[in-house]
C-alpha positions as MATLAB code, in Angstrom:
seq = 'MDPAAPPPKRRGPARLADPRPLFEDTSATGASPGRGFGAPPPSASSASSSSSAAASAAFGPPGAFLAEPVTSLAAAYGSSLASHVEGNLGRWVPVSRLKYYFAVDTVYVGRKLRLLVFPFGHPDWQVRYQQDTPVAPRFDVNAPDLYIPAMAFLTYILLAGLALGTQNRFSPDSLGLVASSALAWLLLEVLSVLLSLYLVTVSTDLTPIDLLAFAGYKYVGMIVGLVAGLLLGRAGYYVALSWCCLSIFVFMIRTLRLKLLSEAAAEGVLGPILGGLNGILMGIF';
ca = [
      -3.023  -16.389  120.533;
      -2.462  -12.706  120.653;
      -5.747  -10.991  119.864;
      -3.931   -8.011  118.391;
      -2.120  -10.054  115.814;
      -3.552   -9.971  112.241;
      -5.435  -12.991  111.092;
      -3.412  -15.408  109.059;
      -3.768  -15.300  105.312;
      -5.430  -18.170  103.592;
      -3.160  -19.913  101.292;
      -4.503  -21.079   98.024;
      -3.122  -23.815   95.892;
       0.383  -23.309   94.589;
       0.632  -21.466   91.175;
       1.624  -23.734   88.415;
       4.437  -22.800   86.121;
       3.480  -21.013   82.864;
       2.739  -23.535   80.154;
       4.907  -23.637   77.045;
       3.521  -21.163   74.437;
       1.798  -22.692   71.504;
       3.722  -20.523   68.980;
       7.266  -19.411   69.251;
       7.893  -15.623   69.251;
      10.375  -14.895   66.510;
      10.185  -11.103   66.647;
      13.570  -10.926   68.333;
      15.343  -13.162   65.824;
      15.356  -10.805   62.788;
      11.731  -11.096   61.738;
       9.901   -7.999   60.745;
       8.590   -6.011   63.708;
       4.994   -6.445   64.615;
       4.773   -9.921   63.115;
       5.190  -11.910   66.308;
       2.559  -13.859   68.207;
      -0.356  -11.661   69.055;
       0.744   -8.743   66.833;
      -1.847   -7.079   64.577;
      -1.911   -8.202   60.925;
      -0.034   -6.087   58.347;
      -1.923   -3.293   56.575;
      -3.250   -3.715   53.016;
      -0.823   -1.140   51.543;
       2.249   -2.802   53.017;
       1.000   -6.199   51.896;
       0.396   -4.987   48.356;
       3.760   -3.220   48.180;
       5.573   -6.294   49.401;
       3.720   -8.515   46.925;
       4.480   -6.051   44.076;
       8.141   -5.996   45.013;
       8.237   -9.776   45.049;
       6.488   -9.970   41.670;
       8.841   -7.361   40.174;
      11.842   -9.244   41.445;
      10.543  -12.486   40.022;
       9.061  -11.365   36.688;
      10.453   -7.868   36.024;
       8.396   -4.666   35.587;
       4.674   -5.083   34.898;
       3.967   -5.555   31.199;
       7.616   -6.117   30.340;
       6.832   -9.518   28.889;
       4.277   -7.856   26.559;
       6.430   -4.948   25.370;
       8.430   -6.709   22.694;
       5.552   -8.813   21.244;
       3.271   -5.748   21.043;
       5.995   -3.689   19.344;
       6.665   -6.442   16.829;
       2.952   -6.848   16.154;
       2.499   -3.089   15.628;
       5.485   -2.929   13.267;
       4.211   -5.884   11.251;
       0.706   -4.409   11.043;
       2.037   -1.015    9.960;
       4.209   -2.589    7.270;
       1.329   -4.654    5.905;
      -1.003   -1.646    5.943;
       1.533    0.525    4.101;
       2.094   -2.124    1.449;
      -1.680   -2.589    1.047;
      -2.286    1.168    0.650;
       0.612    1.518   -1.766;
      -0.668   -1.429   -3.805;
      -4.188   -0.003   -4.076;
      -2.890    3.486   -4.774;
      -0.567    2.161   -7.454;
      -3.570    1.099   -9.524;
      -4.530    4.716  -10.099;
      -1.400    6.766   -9.338;
       2.102    5.617  -10.358;
       3.695    5.981   -6.942;
       7.088    4.701   -8.076;
       7.007    7.193  -10.941;
       6.104   10.066   -8.630;
       9.220    9.406   -6.565;
      11.278   10.337   -9.627;
       9.642   13.783   -9.862;
      10.398   14.591   -6.232;
      14.044   13.464   -6.325;
      15.407   16.993   -5.948;
      17.857   18.813   -3.719;
      18.611   22.404   -2.781;
      21.140   22.919   -5.574;
      18.672   21.730   -8.204;
      15.884   23.970   -6.873;
      18.125   27.028   -6.994;
      19.344   26.299  -10.530;
      15.833   25.539  -11.760;
      14.372   28.741  -10.352;
      17.160   30.741  -11.963;
      16.509   28.973  -15.257;
      12.787   29.724  -15.083;
      13.350   33.438  -14.534;
      16.428   33.863  -16.779;
      16.301   31.192  -19.508;
      17.945   33.195  -22.278;
      21.576   32.223  -21.742;
      21.076   28.525  -21.041;
      23.195   26.601  -23.612;
      21.921   23.002  -23.432;
      18.242   22.030  -23.154;
      18.560   18.309  -23.837;
      17.405   15.923  -21.114;
      20.089   13.409  -20.200;
      19.350    9.687  -20.208;
      20.978    6.722  -18.546;
      20.117    3.281  -19.926;
      17.047    4.571  -21.755;
      15.671    6.247  -18.631;
      15.991    9.952  -17.771;
      18.249   10.768  -14.874;
      16.810   12.135  -11.652;
      16.059   15.870  -11.561;
      18.758   16.539   -8.983;
      21.348   15.435  -11.580;
      19.862   17.290  -14.571;
      18.400   20.791  -14.447;
      16.457   20.136  -17.680;
      14.466   17.258  -16.185;
      10.893   18.029  -15.114;
       9.928   17.815  -11.465;
       6.824   18.236   -9.345;
       8.412   19.710   -6.230;
       8.734   23.246   -7.589;
       5.224   23.323   -9.149;
       3.632   22.013   -5.936;
       5.456   24.465   -3.687;
       4.873   27.319   -6.136;
       1.149   26.566   -6.275;
       0.814   26.664   -2.474;
       2.955   29.795   -2.214;
       0.874   31.511   -4.884;
      -2.328   30.789   -2.931;
      -0.827   32.250    0.255;
       0.515   35.326   -1.505;
      -2.840   35.867   -3.200;
      -4.479   35.829    0.222;
      -1.886   38.328    1.474;
      -2.528   40.605   -1.500;
      -6.273   40.438   -0.863;
      -5.642   41.258    2.773;
      -3.708   44.404    1.899;
      -6.751   45.509   -0.126;
      -9.199   44.672    2.707;
     -10.859   42.022    0.543;
      -9.651   38.876    2.261;
     -12.054   36.165    3.355;
     -11.804   32.369    3.617;
     -14.245   32.053    0.735;
     -12.095   34.207   -1.526;
      -9.000   32.172   -0.663;
     -10.823   28.947   -1.508;
     -12.060   30.488   -4.752;
      -8.507   31.433   -5.746;
      -7.222   27.922   -4.989;
     -10.040   26.129   -6.838;
      -9.843   28.392   -9.882;
      -6.053   28.040  -10.104;
      -6.336   24.259   -9.917;
      -9.139   24.184  -12.491;
      -7.155   26.284  -14.975;
      -4.098   24.085  -14.445;
      -6.017   20.900  -15.210;
      -7.714   22.546  -18.184;
      -4.328   23.525  -19.597;
      -2.998   19.972  -19.287;
      -6.102   18.497  -20.896;
      -5.881   20.988  -23.756;
      -2.288   20.003  -24.481;
      -3.188   16.308  -24.384;
      -6.093   16.916  -26.769;
      -3.849   18.878  -29.140;
      -1.277   16.090  -29.191;
      -4.019   13.582  -29.887;
      -5.483   15.621  -32.747;
      -2.139   16.014  -34.504;
      -1.431   12.289  -33.935;
       1.966   12.787  -32.351;
       3.150    9.918  -30.169;
       5.512   11.214  -27.536;
       6.897    9.949  -24.270;
       5.625   13.052  -22.488;
       3.278   11.787  -19.802;
       0.443   13.773  -18.213;
       2.668   14.166  -15.161;
       5.353   15.780  -17.344;
       2.788   18.188  -18.762;
       1.511   18.915  -15.261;
       5.064   19.758  -14.169;
       5.668   22.067  -17.132;
       2.299   23.765  -16.654;
       2.999   24.293  -12.954;
       6.233   26.181  -13.597;
       4.239   29.285  -14.521;
       3.364   29.828  -10.858;
       6.972   30.841  -10.245;
       6.504   33.848  -12.522;
       3.144   34.616  -10.948;
       4.784   34.638   -7.511;
       7.463   37.030   -8.729;
       4.753   39.325  -10.110;
       2.792   39.274   -6.849;
       5.874   40.019   -4.756;
       6.828   42.879   -7.077;
       3.290   44.243   -6.837;
       3.329   44.102   -3.035;
       6.710   45.828   -2.823;
       6.724   48.175   -5.831;
       3.072   48.764   -6.549;
       1.093   48.369   -9.742;
       3.923   49.431  -12.084;
       6.332   46.895  -10.574;
       3.680   44.188  -10.842;
       3.151   44.688  -14.573;
       6.868   44.943  -15.331;
       7.725   41.760  -13.396;
       4.748   39.881  -14.830;
       5.685   40.829  -18.394;
       9.260   39.649  -17.875;
       8.109   36.362  -16.331;
       5.635   35.749  -19.173;
       8.437   36.154  -21.702;
      10.738   33.932  -19.653;
       8.262   31.078  -19.299;
       7.441   31.309  -23.002;
      11.107   30.922  -23.939;
      11.552   28.145  -21.392;
       8.587   26.146  -22.694;
       9.529   26.563  -26.367;
      13.163   25.533  -25.875;
      12.264   22.657  -23.568;
       9.423   21.092  -25.553;
      10.557   21.717  -29.103;
      13.378   19.173  -28.813;
      10.955   16.565  -27.536;
       8.007   17.185  -29.836;
       9.659   18.242  -33.077;
      12.283   15.496  -33.058;
       9.685   12.763  -32.607;
       7.323   14.387  -35.093;
      10.089   14.561  -37.695;
      10.929   10.918  -37.055;
       7.285    9.973  -37.693;
       6.889   12.237  -40.737;
       4.179   14.468  -39.267;
       6.275   17.577  -38.821;
       4.678   19.226  -41.854;
       1.086   18.932  -40.543;
       2.160   20.241  -37.154;
       3.865   23.291  -38.598;
       0.931   23.854  -40.937;
      -1.497   23.735  -38.014;
       0.614   26.160  -36.010;
       0.837   28.479  -38.983;
      -2.956   28.406  -39.368;
      -3.417   29.210  -35.695;
      -1.043   32.168  -35.897;
      -2.698   33.476  -39.059;
      -6.089   33.269  -37.374;
      -4.832   35.180  -34.337;
      -3.170   37.987  -36.314;
];
């Protein structure tokens, strides 16, 4: 043996062939990457997004199955609550009757305002009826309404505050005082008319709401006077207020005389009414 030759390598046992893997790697057959044998598990965000997508595909958007039942339940509850409130309110306030007084339109409002300021040339003051019930205000300018008195009352309060502001006397307390005093005088006027009708024993179909509507028309003239005072000064205020006082007087006399005097004559109490009015006028003058 050649001493210079390298020592022979020691052979170990022959390497066995690799055993068959326990799990088959399917990463190359269209599976999602990173999901083969030995790959790390998917992250929480990807797992949640995939589960959400699967749930949306199977059941639709979240809460979709509750949308229609909740909407139906809310609509039913709102309808029952509205009917309950209307039923309780109807015991004290005739809601169905109030709808009649607010059945107005733009044409009626314009004609009524013109009639309140210029009532002298109006030919017919009779309220029209249809099957023993008065027609809606939008079809008859002589019918009473509550839309114009309500809007006139609010406008008068605002204009009064503006007038106080131009005189450096405005304050929230003064505005509240104007509103409360105007409302108190309005209610006192209606109660006085009701008491007068009771004392003269005249039965009429004029309701307190009718009297409230007629009493509220005077705020239209008061608004005209305030606007004239703001634009034209003190002289314009007194001139406009005098004209509006005369106009509302003529309007009230021609509107109510047909209602009161006709029913009083039918009941035979026209003489006492005229006698009482004559006594009042004699006491004044």
